[in-house]
């Protein structure tokens, strides 16, 4: 399954629309304007919250937690690395590793060495647009929340919480 995550260019706070391969809306992502640390919510088309993403404030390297309601789902931590961005994900769905090529904006999500998904930045688009490819449709909402958290870990903490994925 492929999903397109498009950041709204002229909006207050982080806002994204998520579309499927047919360009039909699937999810809406909305960040809170006034909060201590980033707080971002993933909603279905009916307006029900599926996941919320919260920044851990006093961490040496960027760290985010994903919740489904009040239930903890995942912790995303940026790891110290010098040449390629690297993040680890501890979750109730298994532990994942995210490795990327910073210049090409490509990231692979693996679990126990098995590819589970990929994130690719689309070049020459109006606003930041990402292609999220995942193996299993039932994981779409969770991996969308992970992609938004990854974007925050890699970009917002480096650029004062303005946007999500790294830019050149």
PDB file of C-alpha atoms in Angstrom:
ATOM      1  CA  UNK A   1       0.000   0.000   0.000  1.00  0.00           C
ATOM      2  CA  UNK A   2       1.188   3.488  -0.772  1.00  0.00           C
ATOM      3  CA  UNK A   3       0.138   6.667   1.021  1.00  0.00           C
ATOM      4  CA  UNK A   4       1.017  10.260   0.203  1.00  0.00           C
ATOM      5  CA  UNK A   5       1.577  12.603   3.151  1.00  0.00           C
ATOM      6  CA  UNK A   6       1.246  16.235   2.064  1.00  0.00           C
ATOM      7  CA  UNK A   7       2.021  19.123   4.360  1.00  0.00           C
ATOM      8  CA  UNK A   8      -0.235  22.135   4.041  1.00  0.00           C
ATOM      9  CA  UNK A   9       1.935  25.086   3.103  1.00  0.00           C
ATOM     10  CA  UNK A  10      -0.024  28.068   4.381  1.00  0.00           C
ATOM     11  CA  UNK A  11      -1.364  26.979   7.768  1.00  0.00           C
ATOM     12  CA  UNK A  12      -0.752  27.670  11.421  1.00  0.00           C
ATOM     13  CA  UNK A  13       0.943  24.717  13.031  1.00  0.00           C
ATOM     14  CA  UNK A  14       1.673  21.334  11.489  1.00  0.00           C
ATOM     15  CA  UNK A  15      -1.139  20.156   9.201  1.00  0.00           C
ATOM     16  CA  UNK A  16      -1.005  17.264   6.778  1.00  0.00           C
ATOM     17  CA  UNK A  17      -3.408  15.462   4.523  1.00  0.00           C
ATOM     18  CA  UNK A  18      -2.865  11.783   3.785  1.00  0.00           C
ATOM     19  CA  UNK A  19      -4.057  10.273   0.490  1.00  0.00           C
ATOM     20  CA  UNK A  20      -4.109   6.774  -0.968  1.00  0.00           C
ATOM     21  CA  UNK A  21      -2.877   5.702  -4.429  1.00  0.00           C
ATOM     22  CA  UNK A  22      -6.119   6.979  -6.033  1.00  0.00           C
ATOM     23  CA  UNK A  23      -5.526  10.438  -4.460  1.00  0.00           C
ATOM     24  CA  UNK A  24      -8.505   9.923  -2.150  1.00  0.00           C
ATOM     25  CA  UNK A  25      -8.182  11.327   1.390  1.00  0.00           C
ATOM     26  CA  UNK A  26      -7.515   8.740   4.100  1.00  0.00           C
ATOM     27  CA  UNK A  27      -6.340  10.678   7.195  1.00  0.00           C
ATOM     28  CA  UNK A  28      -5.901  14.214   8.454  1.00  0.00           C
ATOM     29  CA  UNK A  29      -3.036  15.262  10.731  1.00  0.00           C
ATOM     30  CA  UNK A  30      -3.260  18.344  12.975  1.00  0.00           C
ATOM     31  CA  UNK A  31      -0.640  19.731  15.351  1.00  0.00           C
ATOM     32  CA  UNK A  32      -1.521  21.720  18.456  1.00  0.00           C
ATOM     33  CA  UNK A  33      -0.497  25.360  18.307  1.00  0.00           C
ATOM     34  CA  UNK A  34      -0.037  26.083  22.003  1.00  0.00           C
ATOM     35  CA  UNK A  35       1.585  23.195  23.843  1.00  0.00           C
ATOM     36  CA  UNK A  36       4.809  22.394  25.632  1.00  0.00           C
ATOM     37  CA  UNK A  37       6.598  20.354  22.996  1.00  0.00           C
ATOM     38  CA  UNK A  38       5.055  19.079  19.811  1.00  0.00           C
ATOM     39  CA  UNK A  39       1.643  17.397  20.080  1.00  0.00           C
ATOM     40  CA  UNK A  40       0.235  16.066  16.844  1.00  0.00           C
ATOM     41  CA  UNK A  41      -3.012  14.165  16.241  1.00  0.00           C
ATOM     42  CA  UNK A  42      -3.876  11.688  13.479  1.00  0.00           C
ATOM     43  CA  UNK A  43      -7.596  11.580  12.630  1.00  0.00           C
ATOM     44  CA  UNK A  44      -9.697   9.423  10.336  1.00  0.00           C
ATOM     45  CA  UNK A  45     -12.032  11.103   7.861  1.00  0.00           C
ATOM     46  CA  UNK A  46     -14.881  11.042  10.395  1.00  0.00           C
ATOM     47  CA  UNK A  47     -12.829  13.145  12.818  1.00  0.00           C
ATOM     48  CA  UNK A  48     -12.061  10.341  15.288  1.00  0.00           C
ATOM     49  CA  UNK A  49      -8.553  10.434  16.726  1.00  0.00           C
ATOM     50  CA  UNK A  50      -6.550   7.331  15.821  1.00  0.00           C
ATOM     51  CA  UNK A  51      -3.151   8.230  17.313  1.00  0.00           C
ATOM     52  CA  UNK A  52      -1.485  11.154  18.992  1.00  0.00           C
ATOM     53  CA  UNK A  53       2.209  11.930  18.924  1.00  0.00           C
ATOM     54  CA  UNK A  54       3.918  13.684  21.835  1.00  0.00           C
ATOM     55  CA  UNK A  55       7.433  15.070  22.069  1.00  0.00           C
ATOM     56  CA  UNK A  56       9.500  14.163  25.118  1.00  0.00           C
ATOM     57  CA  UNK A  57      10.806  17.507  26.316  1.00  0.00           C
ATOM     58  CA  UNK A  58      13.920  16.817  28.369  1.00  0.00           C
ATOM     59  CA  UNK A  59      15.763  14.362  26.140  1.00  0.00           C
ATOM     60  CA  UNK A  60      19.372  14.562  24.933  1.00  0.00           C
ATOM     61  CA  UNK A  61      18.372  13.512  21.404  1.00  0.00           C
ATOM     62  CA  UNK A  62      14.875  13.964  19.908  1.00  0.00           C
ATOM     63  CA  UNK A  63      12.312  11.501  21.225  1.00  0.00           C
ATOM     64  CA  UNK A  64       8.597  11.102  20.578  1.00  0.00           C
ATOM     65  CA  UNK A  65       5.890   8.802  21.917  1.00  0.00           C
ATOM     66  CA  UNK A  66       2.831   7.575  20.024  1.00  0.00           C
ATOM     67  CA  UNK A  67      -0.410   6.853  21.879  1.00  0.00           C
ATOM     68  CA  UNK A  68      -3.685   5.291  20.818  1.00  0.00           C
ATOM     69  CA  UNK A  69      -6.132   6.865  23.227  1.00  0.00           C
ATOM     70  CA  UNK A  70      -4.371   6.567  26.583  1.00  0.00           C
ATOM     71  CA  UNK A  71      -2.503   3.422  25.512  1.00  0.00           C
ATOM     72  CA  UNK A  72       1.205   3.748  24.770  1.00  0.00           C
ATOM     73  CA  UNK A  73       2.030   2.353  21.305  1.00  0.00           C
ATOM     74  CA  UNK A  74       5.563   3.395  20.412  1.00  0.00           C
ATOM     75  CA  UNK A  75       8.647   5.387  21.355  1.00  0.00           C
ATOM     76  CA  UNK A  76      10.737   6.859  18.549  1.00  0.00           C
ATOM     77  CA  UNK A  77      14.293   7.908  19.449  1.00  0.00           C
ATOM     78  CA  UNK A  78      16.939   9.482  17.289  1.00  0.00           C
ATOM     79  CA  UNK A  79      20.219   7.660  17.738  1.00  0.00           C
ATOM     80  CA  UNK A  80      23.647   9.245  17.661  1.00  0.00           C
ATOM     81  CA  UNK A  81      25.051   8.694  14.161  1.00  0.00           C
ATOM     82  CA  UNK A  82      27.356  10.653  11.912  1.00  0.00           C
ATOM     83  CA  UNK A  83      26.680   9.757   8.292  1.00  0.00           C
ATOM     84  CA  UNK A  84      23.116   8.460   8.022  1.00  0.00           C
ATOM     85  CA  UNK A  85      20.090   9.361  10.146  1.00  0.00           C
ATOM     86  CA  UNK A  86      19.160   6.462  12.404  1.00  0.00           C
ATOM     87  CA  UNK A  87      16.166   6.051  14.677  1.00  0.00           C
ATOM     88  CA  UNK A  88      14.924   3.229  16.847  1.00  0.00           C
ATOM     89  CA  UNK A  89      11.296   2.415  17.521  1.00  0.00           C
ATOM     90  CA  UNK A  90      10.127   0.395  20.501  1.00  0.00           C
ATOM     91  CA  UNK A  91       6.458  -0.418  20.078  1.00  0.00           C
ATOM     92  CA  UNK A  92       3.661  -2.718  21.083  1.00  0.00           C
ATOM     93  CA  UNK A  93       3.739  -3.908  17.437  1.00  0.00           C
ATOM     94  CA  UNK A  94       7.416  -4.899  17.652  1.00  0.00           C
ATOM     95  CA  UNK A  95      10.718  -3.055  17.598  1.00  0.00           C
ATOM     96  CA  UNK A  96      11.684  -1.271  14.388  1.00  0.00           C
ATOM     97  CA  UNK A  97      14.817   0.353  13.040  1.00  0.00           C
ATOM     98  CA  UNK A  98      14.706   3.325  10.701  1.00  0.00           C
ATOM     99  CA  UNK A  99      17.764   4.088   8.611  1.00  0.00           C
ATOM    100  CA  UNK A 100      18.041   6.745   5.976  1.00  0.00           C
ATOM    101  CA  UNK A 101      19.996   8.508   3.363  1.00  0.00           C
ATOM    102  CA  UNK A 102      19.914  12.149   4.476  1.00  0.00           C
ATOM    103  CA  UNK A 103      20.666  13.691   1.066  1.00  0.00           C
ATOM    104  CA  UNK A 104      18.194  11.570  -0.886  1.00  0.00           C
ATOM    105  CA  UNK A 105      15.480  11.711   1.804  1.00  0.00           C
ATOM    106  CA  UNK A 106      14.898   7.955   1.670  1.00  0.00           C
ATOM    107  CA  UNK A 107      14.212   5.942   4.811  1.00  0.00           C
ATOM    108  CA  UNK A 108      13.691   2.238   5.315  1.00  0.00           C
ATOM    109  CA  UNK A 109      11.676   0.787   8.193  1.00  0.00           C
ATOM    110  CA  UNK A 110      12.742  -2.721   9.208  1.00  0.00           C
ATOM    111  CA  UNK A 111      11.809  -5.165  11.957  1.00  0.00           C
ATOM    112  CA  UNK A 112      14.311  -7.923  12.707  1.00  0.00           C
ATOM    113  CA  UNK A 113      16.051  -7.116   9.413  1.00  0.00           C
ATOM    114  CA  UNK A 114      12.829  -7.539   7.405  1.00  0.00           C
ATOM    115  CA  UNK A 115      11.655  -4.480   5.408  1.00  0.00           C
ATOM    116  CA  UNK A 116       8.264  -3.269   6.675  1.00  0.00           C
ATOM    117  CA  UNK A 117       8.019   0.037   4.816  1.00  0.00           C
ATOM    118  CA  UNK A 118       9.778   2.963   3.203  1.00  0.00           C
ATOM    119  CA  UNK A 119       9.471   6.740   3.268  1.00  0.00           C
ATOM    120  CA  UNK A 120      10.548   8.819   0.268  1.00  0.00           C
ATOM    121  CA  UNK A 121      10.455  12.574  -0.111  1.00  0.00           C
ATOM    122  CA  UNK A 122       8.910  13.676  -3.373  1.00  0.00           C
ATOM    123  CA  UNK A 123      10.953  16.388  -5.029  1.00  0.00           C
ATOM    124  CA  UNK A 124       9.499  19.369  -6.894  1.00  0.00           C
ATOM    125  CA  UNK A 125       6.153  19.391  -5.097  1.00  0.00           C
ATOM    126  CA  UNK A 126       4.224  22.269  -3.551  1.00  0.00           C
ATOM    127  CA  UNK A 127       5.027  21.866   0.132  1.00  0.00           C
ATOM    128  CA  UNK A 128       6.643  18.782   1.619  1.00  0.00           C
ATOM    129  CA  UNK A 129       5.209  15.573   0.198  1.00  0.00           C
ATOM    130  CA  UNK A 130       6.226  12.077   1.245  1.00  0.00           C
ATOM    131  CA  UNK A 131       5.468   8.684  -0.181  1.00  0.00           C
ATOM    132  CA  UNK A 132       4.921   6.051   2.517  1.00  0.00           C
ATOM    133  CA  UNK A 133       5.036   2.482   1.230  1.00  0.00           C
ATOM    134  CA  UNK A 134       3.937  -0.237   3.643  1.00  0.00           C
ATOM    135  CA  UNK A 135       3.540  -3.992   3.319  1.00  0.00           C
ATOM    136  CA  UNK A 136       0.237  -4.456   5.139  1.00  0.00           C
ATOM    137  CA  UNK A 137      -2.854  -2.222   4.767  1.00  0.00           C
ATOM    138  CA  UNK A 138      -3.961  -2.875   8.353  1.00  0.00           C
ATOM    139  CA  UNK A 139      -0.846  -1.051   9.601  1.00  0.00           C
ATOM    140  CA  UNK A 140      -1.532   2.124   7.567  1.00  0.00           C
ATOM    141  CA  UNK A 141      -2.599   4.411  10.445  1.00  0.00           C
ATOM    142  CA  UNK A 142       0.226   3.268  12.739  1.00  0.00           C
ATOM    143  CA  UNK A 143       2.899   3.711  10.045  1.00  0.00           C
ATOM    144  CA  UNK A 144       1.455   7.121   9.146  1.00  0.00           C
ATOM    145  CA  UNK A 145       1.842   8.151  12.801  1.00  0.00           C
ATOM    146  CA  UNK A 146       5.409   6.759  12.754  1.00  0.00           C
ATOM    147  CA  UNK A 147       6.220   8.744   9.591  1.00  0.00           C
ATOM    148  CA  UNK A 148       4.994  11.974  11.203  1.00  0.00           C
ATOM    149  CA  UNK A 149       7.014  11.235  14.368  1.00  0.00           C
ATOM    150  CA  UNK A 150      10.099  10.439  12.263  1.00  0.00           C
ATOM    151  CA  UNK A 151       9.638  13.711  10.431  1.00  0.00           C
ATOM    152  CA  UNK A 152       9.553  15.565  13.741  1.00  0.00           C
ATOM    153  CA  UNK A 153      12.593  13.725  15.118  1.00  0.00           C
ATOM    154  CA  UNK A 154      14.697  14.508  12.080  1.00  0.00           C
ATOM    155  CA  UNK A 155      13.534  17.963  11.133  1.00  0.00           C
ATOM    156  CA  UNK A 156      11.596  19.895  13.758  1.00  0.00           C
ATOM    157  CA  UNK A 157      14.163  19.572  16.496  1.00  0.00           C
ATOM    158  CA  UNK A 158      16.844  20.779  14.115  1.00  0.00           C
ATOM    159  CA  UNK A 159      14.766  23.690  12.787  1.00  0.00           C
ATOM    160  CA  UNK A 160      12.725  25.022  15.702  1.00  0.00           C
ATOM    161  CA  UNK A 161       9.661  22.792  15.181  1.00  0.00           C
ATOM    162  CA  UNK A 162       8.559  24.375  11.904  1.00  0.00           C
ATOM    163  CA  UNK A 163       8.151  21.332   9.643  1.00  0.00           C
ATOM    164  CA  UNK A 164       8.551  17.617   9.826  1.00  0.00           C
ATOM    165  CA  UNK A 165      11.001  15.832   7.478  1.00  0.00           C
ATOM    166  CA  UNK A 166      14.529  17.031   6.729  1.00  0.00           C
ATOM    167  CA  UNK A 167      14.835  19.501   3.902  1.00  0.00           C
ATOM    168  CA  UNK A 168      17.815  20.589   1.860  1.00  0.00           C
TER     169      UNK A 168
END
